[in-house]
Short mmCIF file of C-alpha atoms and ligand atoms in Angstrom, two decimals:
data_model
loop_
_atom_site.label_atom_id
_atom_site.label_comp_id
_atom_site.label_asym_id
_atom_site.label_seq_id
_atom_site.Cartn_x
_atom_site.Cartn_y
_atom_site.Cartn_z
CA MET A 713 44.69 52.44 22.49
CA ILE A 714 41.48 51.56 24.30
CA LYS A 715 39.62 54.54 22.83
CA TRP A 716 41.10 53.91 19.42
CA LEU A 717 40.06 50.24 19.49
CA GLN A 718 36.56 51.21 20.56
CA GLU A 719 36.24 53.76 17.78
CA LYS A 720 38.12 52.21 14.88
CA TYR A 721 37.11 48.60 15.46
CA ASN A 722 33.90 49.23 17.38
CA ALA A 723 35.36 46.78 19.87
CA ASP A 724 34.39 45.81 23.39
CA VAL A 725 37.74 45.96 25.13
CA ILE A 726 38.96 43.79 28.01
CA SER A 727 42.28 45.03 29.34
CA VAL A 728 45.04 42.93 30.88
CA THR A 729 48.08 43.98 32.88
CA VAL A 730 50.67 41.33 33.63
CA ASN A 731 53.06 42.04 36.46
CA VAL A 732 56.54 40.72 35.75
CA GLY A 733 58.21 43.07 38.21
CA GLN A 734 57.53 46.54 36.82
CA PRO A 735 56.94 49.32 39.35
CA GLU A 736 53.70 50.77 37.95
CA ASP A 737 50.73 50.95 40.27
CA LEU A 738 48.40 48.24 38.97
CA LYS A 739 45.41 49.68 40.83
CA GLU A 740 45.92 52.99 39.08
CA ILE A 741 46.14 51.28 35.69
CA GLU A 742 42.93 49.40 36.43
CA ALA A 743 41.13 52.59 37.41
CA LYS A 744 42.27 54.35 34.23
CA ALA A 745 41.17 51.41 32.08
CA LYS A 746 37.74 51.35 33.70
CA LYS A 747 37.36 55.07 33.16
CA LEU A 748 38.01 54.53 29.48
CA GLY A 749 35.13 52.13 29.37
CA VAL A 750 36.66 48.66 29.28
CA LEU A 751 34.27 45.79 29.80
CA LYS A 752 36.58 44.21 32.35
CA HIS A 753 40.14 44.54 33.57
CA TYR A 754 42.55 41.81 34.65
CA SER A 755 45.65 42.38 36.81
CA ILE A 756 47.76 39.27 36.85
CA ASP A 757 50.74 38.79 39.13
CA ALA A 758 53.05 36.55 37.11
CA LYS A 759 56.31 37.33 38.90
CA GLU A 760 56.82 33.86 40.36
CA GLU A 761 55.97 32.10 37.15
CA PHE A 762 58.28 34.45 35.30
CA ALA A 763 61.17 33.69 37.67
CA LYS A 764 60.67 29.93 37.60
CA ASP A 765 59.67 29.21 34.01
CA TYR A 766 61.35 31.99 32.05
CA VAL A 767 64.33 33.36 33.99
CA PHE A 768 65.57 30.01 35.29
CA PRO A 769 65.80 28.41 31.83
CA ALA A 770 67.72 31.51 30.73
CA ILE A 771 70.20 30.97 33.58
CA LYS A 772 70.74 27.36 32.50
CA ALA A 773 71.42 28.64 28.98
CA ASN A 774 73.79 31.41 30.16
CA ALA A 775 71.59 33.72 28.13
CA LEU A 776 73.40 36.90 27.10
CA TYR A 777 72.33 38.25 23.71
CA GLU A 778 75.35 39.39 21.70
CA GLY A 779 77.44 38.55 24.74
CA LYS A 780 76.00 41.33 26.87
CA TYR A 781 72.25 41.58 27.30
CA PRO A 782 70.52 39.15 29.71
CA ILE A 783 67.32 39.36 27.56
CA SER A 784 65.32 40.69 30.52
CA THR A 785 62.66 42.34 28.36
CA SER A 786 62.61 39.59 25.75
CA LEU A 787 61.84 36.87 28.29
CA SER A 788 58.71 38.56 29.63
CA ARG A 789 56.91 38.91 26.28
CA PRO A 790 55.95 35.28 25.64
CA LEU A 791 54.61 35.04 29.20
CA ILE A 792 52.49 38.17 28.76
CA ALA A 793 51.24 36.80 25.43
CA LYS A 794 50.37 33.48 27.07
CA LYS A 795 48.34 35.26 29.76
CA MET A 796 46.54 37.29 27.11
CA VAL A 797 45.59 34.10 25.29
CA GLU A 798 44.29 32.51 28.50
CA ILE A 799 42.02 35.47 29.09
CA ALA A 800 40.99 35.77 25.45
CA GLU A 801 39.88 32.14 25.55
CA LYS A 802 38.06 32.55 28.83
CA GLU A 803 36.26 35.65 27.61
CA GLY A 804 35.65 34.46 24.07
CA ALA A 805 37.58 37.37 22.58
CA THR A 806 38.02 37.56 18.82
CA GLY A 807 41.13 39.72 18.79
CA ALA A 808 44.18 40.66 20.83
CA ALA A 809 45.91 44.03 20.86
CA HIS A 810 49.31 45.13 22.14
CA GLY A 811 51.06 48.48 22.30
CA CYS A 812 54.28 47.77 20.42
CA THR A 813 55.61 50.09 17.77
CA GLY A 814 56.69 48.93 14.34
CA LYS A 815 60.37 49.50 15.00
CA GLY A 816 61.25 47.16 17.81
CA ASN A 817 61.59 43.52 18.79
CA ASP A 818 58.57 43.34 21.07
CA GLN A 819 56.06 43.40 18.18
CA VAL A 820 57.76 40.28 16.82
CA ARG A 821 57.60 38.51 20.18
CA PHE A 822 53.91 39.30 20.72
CA ASP A 823 52.76 38.61 17.18
CA VAL A 824 54.61 35.31 16.86
CA THR A 825 53.57 33.99 20.29
CA LEU A 826 49.96 35.11 20.01
CA GLY A 827 49.75 33.74 16.49
CA ALA A 828 51.21 30.40 17.53
CA LEU A 829 49.13 29.93 20.69
CA ALA A 830 45.85 31.27 19.31
CA PRO A 831 45.83 31.20 15.51
CA ASP A 832 42.22 32.40 15.34
CA LEU A 833 42.78 35.64 17.27
CA LYS A 834 43.03 38.75 15.11
CA ILE A 835 46.16 40.57 16.21
CA ILE A 836 45.94 44.34 16.33
CA ALA A 837 48.89 46.62 17.04
CA PRO A 838 47.32 50.10 17.24
CA VAL A 839 50.55 52.02 17.70
CA ARG A 840 52.05 50.32 14.65
CA GLU A 841 48.86 50.91 12.69
CA TRP A 842 47.79 54.42 13.60
CA ASN A 843 50.98 56.06 12.42
CA MET A 844 50.67 59.09 14.70
CA THR A 845 53.60 61.25 15.73
CA ARG A 846 54.08 61.84 19.41
CA GLU A 847 52.36 65.24 19.11
CA GLU A 848 49.41 63.72 17.29
CA GLU A 849 49.11 61.07 20.00
CA ILE A 850 48.96 63.76 22.68
CA GLU A 851 46.39 65.71 20.63
CA TYR A 852 44.31 62.55 20.23
CA ALA A 853 44.45 61.84 23.97
CA LYS A 854 43.46 65.41 24.77
CA ALA A 855 40.54 65.31 22.38
CA LYS A 856 39.29 62.12 24.01
CA GLY A 857 39.74 63.42 27.55
CA ILE A 858 42.53 60.98 28.39
CA PRO A 859 44.97 62.38 30.95
CA VAL A 860 48.59 62.48 29.78
CA SER A 861 51.34 63.42 32.20
CA THR A 862 52.68 66.79 31.10
CA ALA A 863 56.18 66.05 32.26
CA ALA A 864 57.33 64.57 28.98
CA LYS A 865 58.99 61.34 29.85
CA LYS A 866 62.74 61.43 29.46
CA TYR A 867 63.28 57.78 28.66
CA SER A 868 61.45 54.73 27.43
CA ILE A 869 61.72 52.23 30.24
CA ASP A 870 60.83 48.58 30.49
CA GLN A 871 61.26 46.53 33.64
CA SER A 872 60.98 43.00 34.88
CA ILE A 873 62.59 41.29 37.85
CA TRP A 874 65.45 40.26 35.53
CA GLY A 875 66.37 43.78 34.50
CA ARG A 876 65.58 47.34 33.60
CA SER A 877 65.96 48.64 30.05
CA ILE A 878 66.36 52.33 29.33
CA GLU A 879 66.12 53.83 25.84
CA CYS A 880 65.49 57.09 23.98
CA GLY A 881 66.18 60.73 24.76
CA VAL A 882 69.82 61.66 25.29
CA LEU A 883 70.76 57.99 25.29
CA GLU A 884 70.32 57.93 21.52
CA ASP A 885 73.66 59.68 21.19
CA ALA A 886 75.77 56.54 21.36
CA SER A 887 78.95 58.53 21.86
CA LYS A 888 77.84 60.03 25.19
CA GLU A 889 77.98 58.47 28.64
CA PRO A 890 74.47 57.91 30.03
CA PRO A 891 73.49 60.49 32.64
CA GLU A 892 73.11 59.29 36.22
CA ASP A 893 69.33 59.88 36.18
CA ALA A 894 68.91 57.00 33.72
CA PHE A 895 69.70 54.56 36.51
CA GLU A 896 67.49 53.46 39.35
CA TRP A 897 68.57 50.01 40.45
CA THR A 898 72.30 50.63 40.62
CA VAL A 899 74.42 53.32 42.24
CA SER A 900 77.33 54.71 40.28
CA PRO A 901 80.58 52.87 41.04
CA GLU A 902 81.93 56.13 42.50
CA LYS A 903 79.17 56.15 45.09
CA ALA A 904 79.38 52.44 45.89
CA PRO A 905 80.62 51.35 49.36
CA ASP A 906 84.37 51.38 49.97
CA THR A 907 84.36 47.85 51.30
CA PRO A 908 83.63 44.86 49.08
CA GLU A 909 80.76 42.49 49.76
CA TYR A 910 80.87 38.75 49.20
CA VAL A 911 77.88 36.70 48.09
CA THR A 912 77.80 32.92 47.97
CA ILE A 913 75.33 31.46 45.50
CA HIS A 914 74.30 27.85 45.82
CA PHE A 915 73.21 26.09 42.62
CA GLU A 916 71.18 22.89 42.30
CA SER A 917 70.72 21.40 38.83
CA GLY A 918 71.84 24.63 37.23
CA VAL A 919 69.61 27.08 39.08
CA PRO A 920 70.28 29.23 42.14
CA VAL A 921 68.55 27.98 45.28
CA ALA A 922 70.30 29.76 48.15
CA LEU A 923 72.17 32.97 48.94
CA ASN A 924 74.81 32.98 51.66
CA GLY A 925 73.51 29.65 52.93
CA LYS A 926 69.88 30.74 53.07
CA THR A 927 67.41 28.85 50.88
CA LEU A 928 65.19 31.23 48.92
CA ASP A 929 62.41 30.85 46.40
CA PRO A 930 63.35 31.99 42.86
CA LEU A 931 61.61 35.36 43.06
CA THR A 932 62.98 36.33 46.48
CA LEU A 933 66.46 35.21 45.51
CA ILE A 934 66.49 37.39 42.39
CA GLU A 935 64.96 40.40 44.14
CA THR A 936 67.44 40.13 47.01
CA LEU A 937 70.41 39.92 44.70
CA ASN A 938 69.17 42.85 42.62
CA LYS A 939 69.39 44.98 45.76
CA THR A 940 72.75 43.66 46.97
CA ALA A 941 74.52 43.92 43.62
CA GLY A 942 72.80 47.20 42.74
CA LYS A 943 74.09 48.71 45.96
CA HIS A 944 77.62 48.03 44.69
CA GLY A 945 76.93 49.45 41.23
CA VAL A 946 77.09 46.03 39.59
CA GLY A 947 75.02 45.25 36.49
CA ARG A 948 75.14 48.38 34.33
CA ILE A 949 75.26 47.51 30.65
CA ASP A 950 75.78 49.86 27.72
CA HIS A 951 75.92 48.31 24.28
CA ILE A 952 75.03 48.48 20.61
CA GLU A 953 72.36 45.91 19.93
CA ASP A 954 71.13 44.41 16.69
CA ARG A 955 67.36 44.43 16.59
CA LEU A 956 65.50 41.85 14.53
CA VAL A 957 64.23 44.47 12.12
CA GLY A 958 67.82 45.37 11.26
CA ILE A 959 68.15 48.56 13.27
CA LYS A 960 71.22 48.94 15.47
CA SER A 961 70.26 50.53 18.76
CA ARG A 962 72.17 51.87 21.72
CA GLU A 963 70.80 50.11 24.79
CA ILE A 964 71.27 50.77 28.45
CA TYR A 965 70.35 48.12 31.00
CA GLU A 966 70.54 47.60 34.71
CA CYS A 967 70.62 43.90 35.49
CA PRO A 968 72.36 43.43 38.84
CA ALA A 969 71.09 39.97 39.79
CA ALA A 970 71.30 38.67 36.23
CA THR A 971 74.90 39.83 35.83
CA VAL A 972 76.00 38.12 39.04
CA ILE A 973 74.03 34.89 38.61
CA LEU A 974 75.04 34.37 34.98
CA GLU A 975 78.71 34.90 35.76
CA ALA A 976 78.56 32.51 38.71
CA HIS A 977 76.63 29.89 36.75
CA LYS A 978 79.05 29.93 33.86
CA ASP A 979 81.95 29.57 36.26
CA LEU A 980 80.43 26.56 38.00
CA GLU A 981 79.68 24.87 34.67
CA LYS A 982 83.34 25.07 33.78
CA MET A 983 84.17 23.14 36.92
CA VAL A 984 81.70 20.29 36.43
CA LEU A 985 81.34 19.83 32.67
CA THR A 986 83.95 18.29 30.41
CA ARG A 987 85.67 20.59 27.95
CA HIS A 988 83.69 18.96 25.15
CA GLU A 989 80.45 19.75 26.93
CA VAL A 990 81.53 23.31 27.73
CA LEU A 991 82.54 24.13 24.15
CA PHE A 992 79.54 22.48 22.55
CA LYS A 993 77.16 24.05 25.03
CA GLN A 994 78.37 27.54 24.13
CA GLN A 995 76.88 27.04 20.66
CA ILE A 996 73.64 25.62 22.03
CA ASP A 997 73.38 28.48 24.53
CA ALA A 998 73.89 31.09 21.81
CA GLN A 999 71.18 29.48 19.67
CA TRP A 1000 68.76 29.23 22.61
CA THR A 1001 69.38 32.87 23.48
CA PHE A 1002 68.85 33.99 19.92
CA LEU A 1003 65.50 32.17 19.71
CA ALA A 1004 64.37 33.72 23.01
CA TYR A 1005 65.48 37.18 21.89
CA ALA A 1006 64.02 36.76 18.43
CA GLY A 1007 60.45 36.11 19.52
CA LEU A 1008 60.62 32.36 18.93
CA TRP A 1009 59.98 31.22 22.50
CA VAL A 1010 57.42 28.68 21.27
CA GLU A 1011 59.66 27.39 18.45
CA PRO A 1012 60.12 23.60 18.83
CA LEU A 1013 63.89 23.95 18.39
CA LYS A 1014 64.00 25.79 21.70
CA GLU A 1015 62.55 22.77 23.46
CA ASP A 1016 64.93 20.46 21.61
CA LEU A 1017 67.88 22.53 22.78
CA GLU A 1018 66.50 22.50 26.32
CA ALA A 1019 66.60 18.71 26.32
CA PHE A 1020 70.36 18.98 25.90
CA ILE A 1021 70.75 21.90 28.27
CA ASN A 1022 68.73 20.28 31.05
CA LYS A 1023 70.74 17.07 30.77
CA THR A 1024 73.97 19.00 31.30
CA GLN A 1025 72.50 20.88 34.24
CA GLU A 1026 72.05 17.70 36.29
CA LYS A 1027 75.71 18.11 37.21
CA VAL A 1028 75.66 21.84 37.90
CA ASN A 1029 75.54 21.65 41.69
CA GLY A 1030 77.73 23.60 44.05
CA GLU A 1031 78.66 26.98 45.42
CA VAL A 1032 80.16 30.05 43.86
CA ARG A 1033 81.55 32.95 45.83
CA VAL A 1034 81.37 36.35 44.20
CA LYS A 1035 83.01 39.59 45.23
CA LEU A 1036 81.10 42.82 44.55
CA TYR A 1037 83.07 46.01 44.60
CA LYS A 1038 82.68 49.44 43.00
CA GLY A 1039 80.71 48.43 39.94
CA GLY A 1040 82.67 45.24 39.33
CA LEU A 1041 82.20 41.62 40.14
CA GLN A 1042 84.60 38.75 40.34
CA VAL A 1043 84.14 35.10 41.01
CA VAL A 1044 86.67 34.41 43.76
CA GLY A 1045 85.86 30.83 44.70
CA ARG A 1046 83.81 27.79 43.76
CA SER A 1047 83.28 24.24 44.95
CA SER A 1048 81.17 21.32 43.81
CA PRO A 1049 80.56 17.68 44.66
CA MET A 1050 80.60 17.11 40.89
CA SER A 1051 83.90 18.89 40.35
CA LEU A 1052 86.26 17.64 37.64
CA TYR A 1053 88.93 19.93 39.02
CA ASP A 1054 91.57 18.02 40.99
CA LYS A 1055 94.20 20.14 42.60
CA ASN A 1056 96.56 17.19 42.91
CA LEU A 1057 96.61 16.86 39.14
CA VAL A 1058 97.88 20.38 38.53
CA ASN A 1059 100.38 20.31 41.39
CA TYR A 1060 103.91 19.65 40.08
CA ASN A 1061 105.17 18.17 43.33
CA ILE A 1062 102.61 15.46 43.80
CA LYS A 1063 102.79 12.05 42.11
CA THR A 1064 99.39 11.05 40.72
CA GLY A 1065 97.95 8.73 38.09
CA PHE A 1066 98.87 11.38 35.53
CA ASN A 1067 102.14 10.27 33.92
CA PRO A 1068 103.97 13.25 32.38
CA ALA A 1069 106.05 10.83 30.31
CA TYR A 1070 102.95 10.06 28.24
CA SER A 1071 102.71 13.70 27.22
CA LYS A 1072 105.60 13.35 24.77
CA GLY A 1073 103.79 10.68 22.75
CA PHE A 1074 100.52 12.57 22.96
CA ILE A 1075 102.12 15.72 21.53
CA GLU A 1076 103.70 13.69 18.70
CA LEU A 1077 100.27 12.56 17.53
CA TRP A 1078 98.46 15.78 18.42
CA GLY A 1079 100.70 17.79 16.10
CA LEU A 1080 100.90 15.17 13.32
CA GLN A 1081 98.73 16.88 10.71
CA THR A 1082 100.00 20.33 11.56
CA ARG A 1083 103.58 19.18 10.97
CA MET A 1084 102.68 17.50 7.68
CA ALA A 1085 100.89 20.60 6.43
CA ASN A 1086 103.85 22.79 7.25
CA ILE A 1087 106.32 20.44 5.56
CA LEU A 1088 104.21 20.68 2.39
CA LYS A 1089 103.99 24.44 2.65
CA ARG A 1090 107.76 24.76 2.97
CA LYS A 1091 108.31 22.48 -0.01
CA ALA A 1092 105.94 24.53 -2.16
CA GLY A 1093 107.69 27.72 -1.10
CA LYS A 1094 111.08 26.30 -2.08
CA GLN A 1095 109.82 25.18 -5.51
CA LYS A 1096 108.35 28.60 -6.17
CA GLY A 1097 111.63 30.20 -5.10
CA ALA A 1098 113.56 27.87 -7.43
CA LYS A 1099 111.25 28.74 -10.39
CA GLY A 1100 111.54 32.45 -9.71
CA GLY A 1101 115.33 32.08 -9.85
CA GLU A 1102 115.36 30.53 -13.38
N1 LIG B 817 66.12 46.00 23.21
C1 LIG B 817 65.57 45.21 24.25
C2 LIG B 817 64.86 44.00 23.72
O1 LIG B 817 64.52 43.98 22.59
C3 LIG B 817 64.73 46.02 25.22
C4 LIG B 817 63.54 46.72 24.65
C5 LIG B 817 62.85 47.40 25.77
N2 LIG B 817 61.75 48.21 25.41
C6 LIG B 817 61.59 49.48 25.80
N3 LIG B 817 60.52 50.09 25.48
N4 LIG B 817 62.46 50.11 26.51
O2 LIG B 817 64.65 43.04 24.41
#
């Protein structure tokens, strides 16, 4: 892209790499960029900011797109775009380029965020624009003296601390089980330890603050849990996902920490929120998650929803104990100073303020409309029967 931008747009290029937890060697990337003649290169470590300002809000919103995907890739895009804008402003750049294709969600996330934060920047998406096949891309690179690894990459991989996404190659056959070599963060359940491991997660105001009694900063907590849960094969996700552009795609993810934290968080919410809050919040959460997935991180509605979400999270304090075993996880215990659960209330042998005699009257009124509707239905059925008989 750098060469192409220099040639096609006669541009002076400043390159930016934002680290959100991907394994690539940033020094190597910088060296390659410099060799291609960039004016300047920026390597930005944004892992902590990503954990605190992007992943934590997603935890509060129980963010699972289409019920399965913890939006690990989606969350990183608006942060990368924000960093690009900061540098563009500092350097007086007139345009911003990204490497997304024209088929995915990431182009939407970059274009919308860049366009909203810096309306005057000209957005260029070379890969979307140049329309080269893979072979043509390799030819182009060769012609320009750009080294391309000969070992054709098996998969398209994207990583952040919140998860690893794996696409393409044999995975495109949605009917086939993904081969073991697609996974790096998780062992297969078959190879997981024979003894279960328990993790206790402590939440304060809806976000995890400690693991097994040890207070950890957001980044360390997530990284630690990725290792622990991954070791037990927890966090593998295989699903059919609806992309914004309409394409259905088969997606494989490894999200060990996300899977555990989201399950624990949801469980704790059920203990401390009223049923009305729980049910209403599910709709708010789904809407928040959709906006984040759909490239609308900077949409005002997201902030509006967060006002509600953050208010509910004031009560989400407590501990959740999770059991990790052979690719599965189960919440096996929870406690909270804000708990609405009262074991005396459910116990049949203990006399409490709950008077079972009141239940009879409650049920009478609860079923009032349902009874009336059914009486009418029966009457109508009888009349129809009578007419049919004439
Ligand atoms: N489908 C996911 C999303 O839209 C992940 C995309 C990851 N990109 C990749 N090149 N593997 O958030």
